[in-house]
PDB file of C-alpha atoms in Angstrom:
ATOM      1  CA  MET A   1     101.135 142.019  33.843  1.00 47.00           C
ATOM      2  CA  SER A   2     103.293 145.166  33.353  1.00 48.00           C
ATOM      3  CA  THR A   3     102.093 148.521  34.501  1.00 54.00           C
ATOM      4  CA  HIS A   4     101.851 149.779  31.126  1.00 66.00           C
ATOM      5  CA  SER A   5      98.379 151.108  30.101  1.00 74.00           C
ATOM      6  CA  PRO A   6      96.577 148.406  27.648  1.00 83.00           C
ATOM      7  CA  SER A   7      96.089 149.568  24.373  1.00 88.00           C
ATOM      8  CA  LEU A   8      92.843 149.242  22.523  1.00 92.00           C
ATOM      9  CA  ARG A   9      93.566 146.580  20.551  1.00 93.00           C
ATOM     10  CA  GLN A  10      94.242 144.734  23.773  1.00 93.00           C
ATOM     11  CA  VAL A  11      90.951 145.980  25.099  1.00 95.00           C
ATOM     12  CA  LEU A  12      88.843 144.688  21.714  1.00 95.00           C
ATOM     13  CA  SER A  13      90.953 141.390  21.884  1.00 95.00           C
ATOM     14  CA  GLU A  14      90.402 140.546  25.288  1.00 95.00           C
ATOM     15  CA  THR A  15      86.697 141.554  24.729  1.00 96.00           C
ATOM     16  CA  TRP A  16      86.365 139.026  22.030  1.00 96.00           C
ATOM     17  CA  ARG A  17      87.940 136.193  23.928  1.00 95.00           C
ATOM     18  CA  VAL A  18      85.478 136.980  26.923  1.00 96.00           C
ATOM     19  CA  ILE A  19      82.403 136.692  24.474  1.00 96.00           C
ATOM     20  CA  ALA A  20      83.581 133.701  22.443  1.00 95.00           C
ATOM     21  CA  ALA A  21      84.465 131.625  25.693  1.00 92.00           C
ATOM     22  CA  HIS A  22      80.831 132.138  26.982  1.00 94.00           C
ATOM     23  CA  PRO A  23      78.618 132.983  23.547  1.00 94.00           C
ATOM     24  CA  ARG A  24      75.451 131.329  24.608  1.00 94.00           C
ATOM     25  CA  HIS A  25      75.657 132.966  28.336  1.00 95.00           C
ATOM     26  CA  PHE A  26      76.012 136.359  26.436  1.00 96.00           C
ATOM     27  CA  LEU A  27      73.495 135.835  23.903  1.00 96.00           C
ATOM     28  CA  ALA A  28      70.915 134.838  26.900  1.00 95.00           C
ATOM     29  CA  LEU A  29      71.634 137.884  28.385  1.00 96.00           C
ATOM     30  CA  SER A  30      71.442 140.077  25.161  1.00 96.00           C
ATOM     31  CA  ALA A  31      68.072 138.686  24.087  1.00 95.00           C
ATOM     32  CA  LEU A  32      67.038 139.252  27.891  1.00 95.00           C
ATOM     33  CA  PHE A  33      67.681 142.790  28.136  1.00 96.00           C
ATOM     34  CA  LEU A  34      69.656 144.271  25.171  1.00 95.00           C
ATOM     35  CA  LEU A  35      67.453 143.252  22.425  1.00 94.00           C
ATOM     36  CA  PRO A  36      64.310 144.861  23.905  1.00 94.00           C
ATOM     37  CA  VAL A  37      66.327 148.315  24.237  1.00 93.00           C
ATOM     38  CA  SER A  38      67.279 148.008  20.645  1.00 91.00           C
ATOM     39  CA  PHE A  39      63.761 147.205  19.689  1.00 90.00           C
ATOM     40  CA  SER A  40      62.095 150.109  21.319  1.00 88.00           C
ATOM     41  CA  ALA A  41      64.401 152.427  19.767  1.00 86.00           C
ATOM     42  CA  VAL A  42      63.144 151.454  16.513  1.00 84.00           C
ATOM     43  CA  LEU A  43      59.486 151.428  17.461  1.00 81.00           C
ATOM     44  CA  TYR A  44      59.935 154.708  18.493  1.00 79.00           C
ATOM     45  CA  TYR A  45      61.702 156.149  15.731  1.00 77.00           C
ATOM     46  CA  LEU A  46      59.295 154.555  13.283  1.00 74.00           C
ATOM     47  CA  HIS A  47      56.383 156.225  15.440  1.00 71.00           C
ATOM     48  CA  SER A  48      58.435 159.812  15.755  1.00 72.00           C
ATOM     49  CA  ILE A  49      58.790 160.071  11.712  1.00 68.00           C
ATOM     50  CA  SER A  50      55.354 158.986  11.141  1.00 63.00           C
ATOM     51  CA  THR A  51      54.080 162.027  13.505  1.00 63.00           C
ATOM     52  CA  ILE A  52      56.759 164.421  12.503  1.00 58.00           C
ATOM     53  CA  SER A  53      54.145 166.529  10.960  1.00 53.00           C
ATOM     54  CA  THR A  54      51.566 166.437  13.663  1.00 58.00           C
ATOM     55  CA  PRO A  55      51.659 168.863  16.419  1.00 58.00           C
ATOM     56  CA  TYR A  56      53.079 167.884  20.056  1.00 56.00           C
ATOM     57  CA  THR A  57      50.175 166.508  21.811  1.00 57.00           C
ATOM     58  CA  GLN A  58      49.370 164.489  25.094  1.00 58.00           C
ATOM     59  CA  PRO A  59      49.407 160.898  23.335  1.00 67.00           C
ATOM     60  CA  HIS A  60      53.144 162.000  22.046  1.00 70.00           C
ATOM     61  CA  LEU A  61      54.152 162.397  25.627  1.00 73.00           C
ATOM     62  CA  LEU A  62      52.627 159.217  26.644  1.00 79.00           C
ATOM     63  CA  ILE A  63      54.491 157.163  24.016  1.00 77.00           C
ATOM     64  CA  SER A  64      57.664 158.734  24.955  1.00 78.00           C
ATOM     65  CA  ILE A  65      57.157 157.820  28.551  1.00 81.00           C
ATOM     66  CA  LEU A  66      56.147 154.293  27.280  1.00 81.00           C
ATOM     67  CA  TYR A  67      59.754 154.241  25.497  1.00 84.00           C
ATOM     68  CA  ILE A  68      61.867 155.795  28.180  1.00 88.00           C
ATOM     69  CA  LEU A  69      60.714 153.720  31.130  1.00 91.00           C
ATOM     70  CA  PRO A  70      60.932 150.264  29.712  1.00 91.00           C
ATOM     71  CA  THR A  71      64.408 151.429  27.956  1.00 92.00           C
ATOM     72  CA  LEU A  72      65.542 152.616  31.584  1.00 94.00           C
ATOM     73  CA  PHE A  73      64.558 149.321  33.149  1.00 96.00           C
ATOM     74  CA  PHE A  74      66.174 147.190  30.731  1.00 96.00           C
ATOM     75  CA  THR A  75      69.537 149.250  30.581  1.00 96.00           C
ATOM     76  CA  LEU A  76      69.662 148.965  34.100  1.00 96.00           C
ATOM     77  CA  CYS A  77      69.119 145.269  33.900  1.00 96.00           C
ATOM     78  CA  ALA A  78      71.765 144.722  31.094  1.00 96.00           C
ATOM     79  CA  ILE A  79      74.729 146.584  32.790  1.00 97.00           C
ATOM     80  CA  PRO A  80      74.669 144.870  35.722  1.00 97.00           C
ATOM     81  CA  SER A  81      74.166 141.355  34.545  1.00 96.00           C
ATOM     82  CA  ILE A  82      76.699 141.499  31.725  1.00 97.00           C
ATOM     83  CA  THR A  83      79.362 143.401  33.975  1.00 96.00           C
ATOM     84  CA  THR A  84      79.309 140.457  36.428  1.00 96.00           C
ATOM     85  CA  THR A  85      79.580 137.958  33.858  1.00 96.00           C
ATOM     86  CA  THR A  86      82.408 139.657  32.283  1.00 96.00           C
ATOM     87  CA  PHE A  87      84.509 140.472  35.339  1.00 96.00           C
ATOM     88  CA  ALA A  88      84.507 136.931  36.076  1.00 94.00           C
ATOM     89  CA  ALA A  89      85.138 135.410  32.807  1.00 94.00           C
ATOM     90  CA  PHE A  90      88.205 138.008  32.292  1.00 94.00           C
ATOM     91  CA  HIS A  91      89.625 136.241  35.659  1.00 92.00           C
ATOM     92  CA  ARG A  92      88.712 133.118  34.039  1.00 91.00           C
ATOM     93  CA  LYS A  93      86.440 132.096  36.982  1.00 92.00           C
ATOM     94  CA  PRO A  94      83.153 130.252  36.490  1.00 90.00           C
ATOM     95  CA  ILE A  95      80.196 132.004  35.855  1.00 90.00           C
ATOM     96  CA  SER A  96      76.375 131.426  36.325  1.00 90.00           C
ATOM     97  CA  PHE A  97      73.155 132.500  34.852  1.00 91.00           C
ATOM     98  CA  ARG A  98      71.920 132.898  38.853  1.00 92.00           C
ATOM     99  CA  LEU A  99      74.559 135.390  39.609  1.00 92.00           C
ATOM    100  CA  SER A 100      74.115 137.377  36.722  1.00 92.00           C
ATOM    101  CA  LEU A 101      70.455 137.753  37.602  1.00 93.00           C
ATOM    102  CA  GLN A 102      71.332 138.346  41.230  1.00 94.00           C
ATOM    103  CA  SER A 103      73.635 141.375  40.586  1.00 94.00           C
ATOM    104  CA  ILE A 104      70.527 143.112  39.300  1.00 95.00           C
ATOM    105  CA  VAL A 105      68.913 142.984  42.301  1.00 94.00           C
ATOM    106  CA  LEU A 106      71.972 144.318  44.212  1.00 94.00           C
ATOM    107  CA  SER A 107      72.800 146.970  41.729  1.00 94.00           C
ATOM    108  CA  PHE A 108      69.627 148.155  40.221  1.00 96.00           C
ATOM    109  CA  PHE A 109      68.885 150.950  42.599  1.00 96.00           C
ATOM    110  CA  PRO A 110      72.660 152.197  43.094  1.00 96.00           C
ATOM    111  CA  LEU A 111      72.964 152.363  39.523  1.00 96.00           C
ATOM    112  CA  LEU A 112      69.697 154.314  39.125  1.00 96.00           C
ATOM    113  CA  ALA A 113      70.943 157.069  41.616  1.00 96.00           C
ATOM    114  CA  THR A 114      74.237 157.337  40.168  1.00 96.00           C
ATOM    115  CA  LYS A 115      72.581 158.088  36.768  1.00 95.00           C
ATOM    116  CA  PHE A 116      70.665 160.175  38.126  1.00 96.00           C
ATOM    117  CA  ILE A 117      73.150 162.154  39.549  1.00 96.00           C
ATOM    118  CA  THR A 118      75.141 162.227  36.463  1.00 96.00           C
ATOM    119  CA  GLN A 119      72.284 163.598  34.485  1.00 94.00           C
ATOM    120  CA  ILE A 120      71.622 166.409  37.212  1.00 96.00           C
ATOM    121  CA  ILE A 121      75.304 167.091  36.776  1.00 95.00           C
ATOM    122  CA  PHE A 122      75.095 167.265  32.976  1.00 95.00           C
ATOM    123  CA  GLY A 123      71.721 169.160  32.959  1.00 94.00           C
ATOM    124  CA  SER A 124      73.467 171.833  35.591  1.00 95.00           C
ATOM    125  CA  ILE A 125      76.486 172.352  33.518  1.00 94.00           C
ATOM    126  CA  LEU A 126      74.247 172.806  30.414  1.00 93.00           C
ATOM    127  CA  PHE A 127      72.176 175.302  32.334  1.00 94.00           C
ATOM    128  CA  VAL A 128      75.284 177.134  33.504  1.00 93.00           C
ATOM    129  CA  PHE A 129      76.905 177.031  30.310  1.00 91.00           C
ATOM    130  CA  GLY A 130      73.637 178.399  28.265  1.00 89.00           C
ATOM    131  CA  VAL A 131      73.665 180.965  30.870  1.00 92.00           C
ATOM    132  CA  LEU A 132      77.218 181.994  30.247  1.00 89.00           C
ATOM    133  CA  VAL A 133      76.582 182.077  26.325  1.00 85.00           C
ATOM    134  CA  LEU A 134      73.922 184.283  27.089  1.00 87.00           C
ATOM    135  CA  VAL A 135      75.908 186.511  28.814  1.00 89.00           C
ATOM    136  CA  ALA A 136      78.774 186.412  26.248  1.00 83.00           C
ATOM    137  CA  TYR A 137      76.395 187.034  23.439  1.00 79.00           C
ATOM    138  CA  ILE A 138      75.014 190.211  25.125  1.00 82.00           C
ATOM    139  CA  GLY A 139      78.566 191.280  26.223  1.00 82.00           C
ATOM    140  CA  LEU A 140      79.896 191.195  22.488  1.00 73.00           C
ATOM    141  CA  THR A 141      76.688 192.855  21.121  1.00 75.00           C
ATOM    142  CA  LEU A 142      76.829 195.648  23.437  1.00 78.00           C
ATOM    143  CA  LEU A 143      81.111 195.833  22.323  1.00 75.00           C
ATOM    144  CA  GLY A 144      79.305 196.719  18.928  1.00 69.00           C
ATOM    145  CA  LEU A 145      79.858 193.437  17.175  1.00 66.00           C
ATOM    146  CA  GLU A 146      77.216 192.309  14.531  1.00 64.00           C
ATOM    147  CA  ILE A 147      76.362 188.633  15.739  1.00 64.00           C
ATOM    148  CA  GLU A 148      72.549 188.474  14.833  1.00 64.00           C
ATOM    149  CA  TYR A 149      71.770 185.494  13.429  1.00 62.00           C
ATOM    150  CA  ASP A 150      69.395 186.972  10.607  1.00 59.00           C
ATOM    151  CA  ASN A 151      71.732 189.054   8.930  1.00 57.00           C
ATOM    152  CA  ASN A 152      74.150 186.245   7.947  1.00 63.00           C
ATOM    153  CA  SER A 153      77.215 187.508  10.373  1.00 65.00           C
ATOM    154  CA  PRO A 154      80.111 185.723  10.351  1.00 72.00           C
ATOM    155  CA  TYR A 155      80.377 186.452  14.184  1.00 71.00           C
ATOM    156  CA  PHE A 156      77.429 184.574  14.933  1.00 73.00           C
ATOM    157  CA  LEU A 157      78.754 181.506  13.127  1.00 77.00           C
ATOM    158  CA  VAL A 158      82.115 181.789  15.046  1.00 79.00           C
ATOM    159  CA  PHE A 159      80.279 182.164  18.091  1.00 78.00           C
ATOM    160  CA  VAL A 160      77.925 179.340  17.817  1.00 81.00           C
ATOM    161  CA  VAL A 161      80.880 176.985  16.465  1.00 86.00           C
ATOM    162  CA  MET A 162      83.187 177.858  19.512  1.00 88.00           C
ATOM    163  CA  ALA A 163      80.465 177.392  21.897  1.00 87.00           C
ATOM    164  CA  THR A 164      79.448 174.252  20.725  1.00 89.00           C
ATOM    165  CA  VAL A 165      83.210 173.300  20.613  1.00 92.00           C
ATOM    166  CA  VAL A 166      83.550 174.136  24.399  1.00 91.00           C
ATOM    167  CA  LEU A 167      80.368 172.063  25.426  1.00 92.00           C
ATOM    168  CA  VAL A 168      81.297 169.043  23.482  1.00 92.00           C
ATOM    169  CA  PHE A 169      84.624 168.973  24.841  1.00 94.00           C
ATOM    170  CA  VAL A 170      83.377 169.187  28.278  1.00 94.00           C
ATOM    171  CA  PHE A 171      80.781 166.649  27.795  1.00 94.00           C
ATOM    172  CA  VAL A 172      83.439 164.180  26.452  1.00 94.00           C
ATOM    173  CA  TYR A 173      85.772 164.937  29.113  1.00 95.00           C
ATOM    174  CA  LEU A 174      83.164 164.158  31.671  1.00 95.00           C
ATOM    175  CA  GLN A 175      82.282 160.724  29.776  1.00 94.00           C
ATOM    176  CA  VAL A 176      85.806 159.670  29.643  1.00 95.00           C
ATOM    177  CA  GLU A 177      86.632 160.259  33.280  1.00 95.00           C
ATOM    178  CA  TRP A 178      83.089 158.589  34.260  1.00 96.00           C
ATOM    179  CA  CYS A 179      83.166 155.879  31.871  1.00 95.00           C
ATOM    180  CA  LEU A 180      83.933 153.342  34.401  1.00 95.00           C
ATOM    181  CA  SER A 181      81.399 154.530  36.899  1.00 95.00           C
ATOM    182  CA  SER A 182      78.980 151.701  36.247  1.00 95.00           C
ATOM    183  CA  ALA A 183      81.403 149.014  36.568  1.00 96.00           C
ATOM    184  CA  VAL A 184      81.965 150.196  39.772  1.00 96.00           C
ATOM    185  CA  VAL A 185      78.657 150.596  41.081  1.00 97.00           C
ATOM    186  CA  VAL A 186      77.962 146.766  40.216  1.00 96.00           C
ATOM    187  CA  LEU A 187      81.820 145.456  41.286  1.00 95.00           C
ATOM    188  CA  GLU A 188      82.530 147.684  44.164  1.00 94.00           C
ATOM    189  CA  SER A 189      79.270 148.329  45.861  1.00 91.00           C
ATOM    190  CA  LYS A 190      79.330 152.098  45.421  1.00 93.00           C
ATOM    191  CA  TRP A 191      77.016 154.860  44.508  1.00 92.00           C
ATOM    192  CA  GLY A 192      76.312 158.201  44.103  1.00 91.00           C
ATOM    193  CA  PHE A 193      79.292 160.495  43.526  1.00 95.00           C
ATOM    194  CA  GLU A 194      81.683 157.625  44.959  1.00 95.00           C
ATOM    195  CA  PRO A 195      81.837 155.981  41.702  1.00 95.00           C
ATOM    196  CA  LEU A 196      82.423 159.115  39.567  1.00 96.00           C
ATOM    197  CA  ARG A 197      85.460 159.829  41.989  1.00 95.00           C
ATOM    198  CA  ARG A 198      86.611 156.163  41.823  1.00 95.00           C
ATOM    199  CA  SER A 199      86.366 156.180  37.866  1.00 95.00           C
ATOM    200  CA  SER A 200      88.158 158.967  37.374  1.00 94.00           C
ATOM    201  CA  ARG A 201      90.871 157.562  39.498  1.00 93.00           C
ATOM    202  CA  LEU A 202      91.255 154.471  37.641  1.00 94.00           C
ATOM    203  CA  VAL A 203      90.927 155.887  34.324  1.00 93.00           C
ATOM    204  CA  LYS A 204      93.860 158.102  35.149  1.00 90.00           C
ATOM    205  CA  GLY A 205      96.853 157.438  32.538  1.00 86.00           C
ATOM    206  CA  LYS A 206      94.428 155.360  30.414  1.00 89.00           C
ATOM    207  CA  ARG A 207      92.515 158.261  29.170  1.00 91.00           C
ATOM    208  CA  TRP A 208      93.518 157.857  25.357  1.00 93.00           C
ATOM    209  CA  VAL A 209      92.335 154.087  25.735  1.00 94.00           C
ATOM    210  CA  ALA A 210      88.837 155.186  27.349  1.00 94.00           C
ATOM    211  CA  LEU A 211      88.680 158.321  24.641  1.00 95.00           C
ATOM    212  CA  SER A 212      89.456 155.942  21.658  1.00 94.00           C
ATOM    213  CA  MET A 213      86.876 153.121  22.815  1.00 94.00           C
ATOM    214  CA  THR A 214      84.232 155.973  23.590  1.00 93.00           C
ATOM    215  CA  VAL A 215      84.509 157.391  19.789  1.00 94.00           C
ATOM    216  CA  LEU A 216      84.731 154.073  18.331  1.00 94.00           C
ATOM    217  CA  PHE A 217      81.597 152.683  19.599  1.00 94.00           C
ATOM    218  CA  ALA A 218      79.962 156.208  19.634  1.00 93.00           C
ATOM    219  CA  SER A 219      80.654 156.481  15.709  1.00 93.00           C
ATOM    220  CA  ILE A 220      79.511 152.624  14.747  1.00 93.00           C
ATOM    221  CA  GLY A 221      76.602 153.606  16.640  1.00 91.00           C
ATOM    222  CA  SER A 222      76.141 156.763  14.815  1.00 90.00           C
ATOM    223  CA  VAL A 223      76.749 155.416  11.293  1.00 90.00           C
ATOM    224  CA  LEU A 224      74.343 152.587  11.870  1.00 88.00           C
ATOM    225  CA  THR A 225      71.750 154.983  13.218  1.00 85.00           C
ATOM    226  CA  VAL A 226      72.054 157.301   9.839  1.00 84.00           C
ATOM    227  CA  LEU A 227      72.024 154.189   7.658  1.00 82.00           C
ATOM    228  CA  TYR A 228      68.819 152.818   8.977  1.00 78.00           C
ATOM    229  CA  SER A 229      67.264 156.099   9.056  1.00 76.00           C
ATOM    230  CA  ASN A 230      68.208 156.909   5.508  1.00 75.00           C
ATOM    231  CA  LEU A 231      66.602 153.660   4.767  1.00 71.00           C
ATOM    232  CA  VAL A 232      63.317 154.212   6.750  1.00 67.00           C
ATOM    233  CA  ARG A 233      62.914 157.711   5.367  1.00 67.00           C
ATOM    234  CA  SER A 234      63.307 156.544   1.810  1.00 64.00           C
ATOM    235  CA  LYS A 235      60.202 154.316   2.345  1.00 58.00           C
ATOM    236  CA  GLY A 236      58.411 157.033   3.784  1.00 54.00           C
ATOM    237  CA  GLY A 237      58.663 155.745   7.358  1.00 49.00           C
ATOM    238  CA  VAL A 238      56.097 153.012   6.607  1.00 49.00           C
ATOM    239  CA  CYS A 239      57.054 149.304   6.581  1.00 50.00           C
ATOM    240  CA  GLN A 240      56.373 148.138   2.717  1.00 57.00           C
ATOM    241  CA  GLY A 241      56.960 144.412   2.543  1.00 59.00           C
ATOM    242  CA  TRP A 242      59.507 141.865   3.740  1.00 68.00           C
ATOM    243  CA  VAL A 243      62.572 144.132   2.712  1.00 69.00           C
ATOM    244  CA  VAL A 244      62.057 147.050   5.181  1.00 71.00           C
ATOM    245  CA  PHE A 245      61.273 144.338   7.662  1.00 76.00           C
ATOM    246  CA  VAL A 246      64.446 142.242   7.222  1.00 79.00           C
ATOM    247  CA  GLN A 247      66.291 145.955   7.305  1.00 79.00           C
ATOM    248  CA  MET A 248      64.772 146.505  10.712  1.00 83.00           C
ATOM    249  CA  VAL A 249      65.685 143.223  12.116  1.00 87.00           C
ATOM    250  CA  VAL A 250      69.213 143.551  10.913  1.00 88.00           C
ATOM    251  CA  TYR A 251      69.658 146.791  12.576  1.00 89.00           C
ATOM    252  CA  VAL A 252      67.846 145.496  15.807  1.00 91.00           C
ATOM    253  CA  VAL A 253      70.382 142.720  16.001  1.00 93.00           C
ATOM    254  CA  VAL A 254      73.362 144.775  14.954  1.00 93.00           C
ATOM    255  CA  SER A 255      72.719 147.449  17.586  1.00 94.00           C
ATOM    256  CA  THR A 256      72.067 144.660  19.897  1.00 95.00           C
ATOM    257  CA  VAL A 257      75.534 143.295  19.390  1.00 96.00           C
ATOM    258  CA  LEU A 258      77.302 146.621  19.563  1.00 96.00           C
ATOM    259  CA  SER A 259      75.634 147.082  22.704  1.00 95.00           C
ATOM    260  CA  LEU A 260      76.823 144.175  24.210  1.00 97.00           C
ATOM    261  CA  TYR A 261      80.490 144.852  22.864  1.00 97.00           C
ATOM    262  CA  GLY A 262      80.500 148.023  24.331  1.00 96.00           C
ATOM    263  CA  LEU A 263      79.513 146.901  27.901  1.00 97.00           C
ATOM    264  CA  VAL A 264      81.887 144.187  27.569  1.00 97.00           C
ATOM    265  CA  ALA A 265      84.855 146.468  26.594  1.00 97.00           C
ATOM    266  CA  ASN A 266      83.837 148.840  28.999  1.00 96.00           C
ATOM    267  CA  THR A 267      84.083 145.805  32.026  1.00 96.00           C
ATOM    268  CA  VAL A 268      87.418 144.711  30.426  1.00 96.00           C
ATOM    269  CA  LEU A 269      88.798 148.324  30.483  1.00 96.00           C
ATOM    270  CA  PHE A 270      87.724 148.459  34.133  1.00 96.00           C
ATOM    271  CA  ALA A 271      89.279 145.112  35.105  1.00 94.00           C
ATOM    272  CA  TYR A 272      92.824 146.178  33.491  1.00 94.00           C
ATOM    273  CA  CYS A 273      92.748 149.778  35.189  1.00 93.00           C
ATOM    274  CA  LYS A 274      91.795 148.240  38.517  1.00 92.00           C
ATOM    275  CA  GLU A 275      94.579 145.836  38.122  1.00 89.00           C
ATOM    276  CA  LEU A 276      97.216 148.515  37.214  1.00 88.00           C
ATOM    277  CA  THR A 277      95.896 150.895  39.771  1.00 83.00           C
ATOM    278  CA  ALA A 278      96.539 148.319  42.502  1.00 82.00           C
ATOM    279  CA  MET A 279      99.886 147.421  41.223  1.00 81.00           C
ATOM    280  CA  ILE A 280     100.869 150.950  40.732  1.00 76.00           C
ATOM    281  CA  ASP A 281      99.906 151.526  44.615  1.00 69.00           C
ATOM    282  CA  GLU A 282     101.771 148.549  45.847  1.00 70.00           C
ATOM    283  CA  GLU A 283     104.746 149.517  44.056  1.00 67.00           C
ATOM    284  CA  THR A 284     104.380 152.954  45.183  1.00 67.00           C
ATOM    285  CA  SER A 285     104.252 151.699  49.145  1.00 65.00           C
ATOM    286  CA  GLY A 286     107.128 149.143  48.180  1.00 58.00           C
ATOM    287  CA  LYS A 287     104.657 145.808  49.013  1.00 53.00           C
ATOM    288  CA  TYR A 288     104.274 145.154  45.299  1.00 48.00           C
ATOM    289  CA  VAL A 289     106.250 141.878  44.251  1.00 52.00           C
ATOM    290  CA  ALA A 290     105.901 140.642  40.595  1.00 52.00           C
ATOM    291  CA  LEU A 291     104.379 137.335  40.317  1.00 46.00           C
ATOM    292  CA  PRO A 292     104.684 135.094  37.213  1.00 47.00           C
ATOM    293  CA  ILE A 293     101.770 134.605  34.926  1.00 41.00           C
ATOM    294  CA  VAL A 294     100.629 131.105  34.452  1.00 36.00           C
TER     295      VAL A 294
END
């Protein structure tokens, strides 16, 4: 393997090869862990739009919790099982359902802790950013700029757009930097802040590929969600006949497949980055010797 960064096409091609080599294995893992997540999302969305005109009450909070907890559980089961399988298949090693399930036991709580820390960081950034925006808003107001939102001020629109762009840029940058953190937790037995630092190091020099993957899967997922939302709203949020049922099934299946490809592609990118980083480190130390690829 050369020390050149893999392209998005290479990552997606290898993703297809890995899944095509073990279709039944990935189908079983998807049915066990990813399908419930997609199905829960549909049910929660249908419930949300059916109660959108009612005041927020305690049952709404309970239903939200009943959606979040199973979704979190199945997601934390899907990541290690699919990541372990993908990494073994990438290196053309034998895979087993037992090892995939065993990885859940080993990685569940480290993944949970790492995700929790990540969310704390994002929340802290959002809070600090909100404070800075408020300070900037007050400062500009004191300077005499009319940026009140209720008087159609162009300054207010520019202010909001600039603040939103900065916030989105920060979040996207961190998402790219930490995109391999879950794979690091599962495959390198790290947790907490260490997977975040390790991911940032691995993705160095491959950020455009990571960004392209992030944008690609996020765009497809967003388009899929918008299309399904429009279909449901056109029916008034009520399942009327088999047509809407088929639409729901199609959305759940496509969303599940998209989630599977996203997890596999992320692990494939991790495998490429890990090998390239190891090669660069060895070349730098003068110990690397290129081996022929069989």
